[in-house]
Amino acid sequence: MTKVLLTGAGGFIGAHCVEYFLRTTDWDIVALDSFRHKGNYSRLNEVDDLPNERVQIVHYDLSTPLSDPAIKKIGDIDIVLNMASDSAVERSLTDPVFCLRNNYDIVVNMLEYARKVKPKVFFQVSTDEVFGDCPEGEAFAEWQTPCPSNPYAASKAAQEMVAISYWRTFGVPVVLTNT
């Protein structure tokens, strides 16, 4: 049985991922969220198949390292799907330091967790906004140089760079997505 740790599970995309995985896989899901940004319990409550014995909801602030009790509660993990972030561009313009630190801390803490538990794969969910503005009718190339145009996009570019460094330095099996 595959077990997935999905961070940011109370967010818009995260809740839809939980719902999709319940419908299309037999995976067990640890739905982890701090529920302090845009994530909220109501999104998870709206998932048709919840409550479900295959889903464990864990409330944890990922801007702090995962504690040993939290790691024990999560249990063995095969896949980490890290989509937790403060994703409000507007808030990043009024409070850039919080956004930058929060998103950096999340990825570092999750990659450190991955170093300990050694998942089969670590998906870092990013955004196409790391590349800046794209002229109409064009597309960004894979591995194009990031050129973020706001602090939120810069924080996501930083997450990507940190993830790549953990892949190259520590062998964490990182996959990046720019959705």
C-alpha positions as CSV (number, residue, x, y, z in Angstrom):
1,M,0.0,0.0,0.0
2,T,1.4,3.4,-1.0
3,K,1.3,6.2,1.7
4,V,1.4,9.8,0.6
5,L,2.2,12.9,2.8
6,L,0.4,15.8,1.2
7,T,1.3,19.2,2.7
8,G,-1.1,22.1,2.2
9,A,-4.0,19.6,2.1
10,G,-6.5,22.3,3.3
11,G,-5.7,24.6,0.4
12,F,-7.7,24.7,-2.8
13,I,-5.4,22.4,-4.9
14,G,-4.5,20.3,-1.9
15,A,-8.2,19.4,-1.0
16,H,-8.8,18.5,-4.7
17,C,-5.7,16.3,-4.7
18,V,-7.0,14.5,-1.6
19,E,-10.4,14.0,-3.4
20,Y,-8.7,12.8,-6.6
21,F,-6.4,10.3,-4.8
22,L,-9.3,8.9,-2.9
23,R,-11.3,8.3,-6.1
24,T,-8.5,7.0,-8.3
25,T,-6.0,5.2,-6.1
26,D,-5.9,2.9,-3.1
27,W,-3.3,5.2,-1.4
28,D,-3.3,6.1,2.3
29,I,-3.0,9.9,2.7
30,V,-1.6,12.0,5.5
31,A,-3.2,15.4,4.9
32,L,-0.9,17.9,6.6
33,D,-1.7,21.6,7.0
34,S,-1.2,24.4,9.4
35,F,-4.6,25.8,8.5
36,R,-3.3,29.4,9.1
37,H,-3.1,30.7,5.5
38,K,-5.6,29.8,2.9
39,G,-6.0,26.3,4.0
40,N,-9.0,25.5,6.1
41,Y,-10.9,22.4,7.4
42,S,-14.0,23.3,5.5
43,R,-12.4,22.4,2.1
44,L,-11.5,19.0,3.5
45,N,-15.0,18.7,4.9
46,E,-16.4,19.2,1.4
47,V,-14.4,16.3,0.0
48,D,-17.1,13.7,-0.8
49,D,-15.2,10.7,0.6
50,L,-14.3,12.2,3.9
51,P,-14.3,11.0,6.6
52,N,-12.4,8.1,5.3
53,E,-10.1,5.6,7.1
54,R,-7.5,6.1,4.3
55,V,-7.1,9.8,5.3
56,Q,-5.3,11.1,8.4
57,I,-5.6,14.8,8.9
58,V,-2.6,16.3,10.8
59,H,-2.5,19.9,12.0
60,Y,1.1,21.1,12.0
61,D,3.0,24.4,11.4
62,L,5.5,23.5,8.7
63,S,7.5,26.7,9.3
64,T,9.0,24.8,12.2
65,P,10.9,21.5,11.9
66,L,8.8,18.3,12.2
67,S,9.1,17.1,15.8
68,D,9.8,13.5,16.6
69,P,6.2,13.0,17.9
70,A,4.9,14.4,14.6
71,I,7.1,12.2,12.5
72,K,6.0,9.2,14.6
73,K,2.3,10.2,14.1
74,I,2.8,10.5,10.3
75,G,4.5,7.1,10.1
76,D,6.2,5.5,7.1
77,I,5.8,7.5,3.9
78,D,6.4,6.5,0.3
79,I,5.7,9.9,-1.4
80,V,6.0,13.5,-0.2
81,L,3.8,15.9,-2.2
82,N,4.9,19.3,-0.9
83,M,2.5,22.0,-2.0
84,A,2.3,24.0,1.3
85,S,3.1,27.7,0.8
86,D,1.8,31.1,1.6
87,S,0.5,31.6,-1.9
88,A,-1.0,35.1,-1.6
89,V,0.8,37.3,-4.1
90,E,-0.9,40.4,-2.6
91,R,0.2,39.5,0.9
92,S,3.7,39.0,-0.4
93,L,3.7,42.6,-1.6
94,T,2.6,44.0,1.8
95,D,4.6,41.6,4.0
96,P,7.4,40.2,1.8
97,V,9.6,39.1,4.6
98,F,7.0,36.8,6.2
99,C,6.2,35.2,2.8
100,L,9.9,34.6,1.9
101,R,10.8,33.2,5.3
102,N,7.7,31.1,5.6
103,N,8.0,29.4,2.2
104,Y,11.7,28.9,2.6
105,D,11.3,27.4,6.1
106,I,8.6,25.0,4.8
107,V,10.7,23.6,2.0
108,V,13.8,23.2,4.2
109,N,11.8,21.5,7.0
110,M,10.2,19.1,4.5
111,L,13.4,18.3,2.8
112,E,15.1,17.6,6.1
113,Y,12.1,15.4,7.0
114,A,12.7,13.6,3.6
115,R,16.4,13.1,4.4
116,K,15.3,11.2,7.6
117,V,12.4,9.1,6.2
118,K,13.8,8.5,2.7
119,P,10.6,8.6,0.6
120,K,10.6,7.1,-2.9
121,V,9.9,10.5,-4.3
122,F,9.6,14.1,-3.1
123,F,7.4,16.3,-5.3
124,Q,8.0,20.0,-4.9
125,V,5.0,21.8,-6.3
126,S,6.0,25.2,-7.6
127,T,4.5,27.7,-10.0
128,D,5.2,29.0,-13.5
129,E,5.4,32.5,-11.9
130,V,9.0,31.8,-11.0
131,F,9.8,32.6,-14.6
132,G,8.2,36.0,-14.7
133,D,5.9,37.3,-17.4
134,C,5.5,35.1,-20.5
135,P,4.7,36.8,-23.8
136,E,1.4,35.6,-25.3
137,G,1.8,32.5,-27.5
138,E,5.1,31.5,-26.0
139,A,6.0,29.0,-23.3
140,F,8.8,28.6,-20.8
141,A,11.5,26.0,-21.5
142,E,12.3,23.4,-18.9
143,W,15.2,24.5,-16.8
144,Q,14.8,28.1,-18.0
145,T,16.4,30.6,-15.6
146,P,13.9,31.9,-13.0
147,C,13.1,35.6,-13.2
148,P,10.4,36.1,-10.6
149,S,8.5,39.4,-10.6
150,N,7.2,39.5,-7.0
151,P,8.2,38.1,-3.5
152,Y,5.8,35.2,-3.7
153,A,7.3,34.0,-7.0
154,A,10.8,34.6,-5.6
155,S,10.0,32.4,-2.6
156,K,8.8,29.6,-4.9
157,A,12.0,29.9,-7.0
158,A,14.0,29.7,-3.7
159,Q,12.0,26.5,-2.8
160,E,13.0,25.0,-6.2
161,M,16.7,25.9,-5.8
162,V,16.8,24.4,-2.2
163,A,15.1,21.2,-3.5
164,I,17.6,20.9,-6.3
165,S,20.4,21.3,-3.8
166,Y,19.0,18.5,-1.6
167,W,18.7,16.3,-4.7
168,R,22.3,17.0,-5.8
169,T,23.9,17.0,-2.3
170,F,21.9,14.4,-0.3
171,G,20.2,12.3,-3.0
172,V,16.6,13.3,-2.0
173,P,14.6,12.1,-5.0
174,V,13.2,15.4,-6.0
175,V,10.7,16.1,-8.8
176,L,9.7,19.8,-9.5
177,T,6.4,20.9,-11.0
178,N,5.6,24.4,-12.3
179,T,1.9,24.4,-12.3
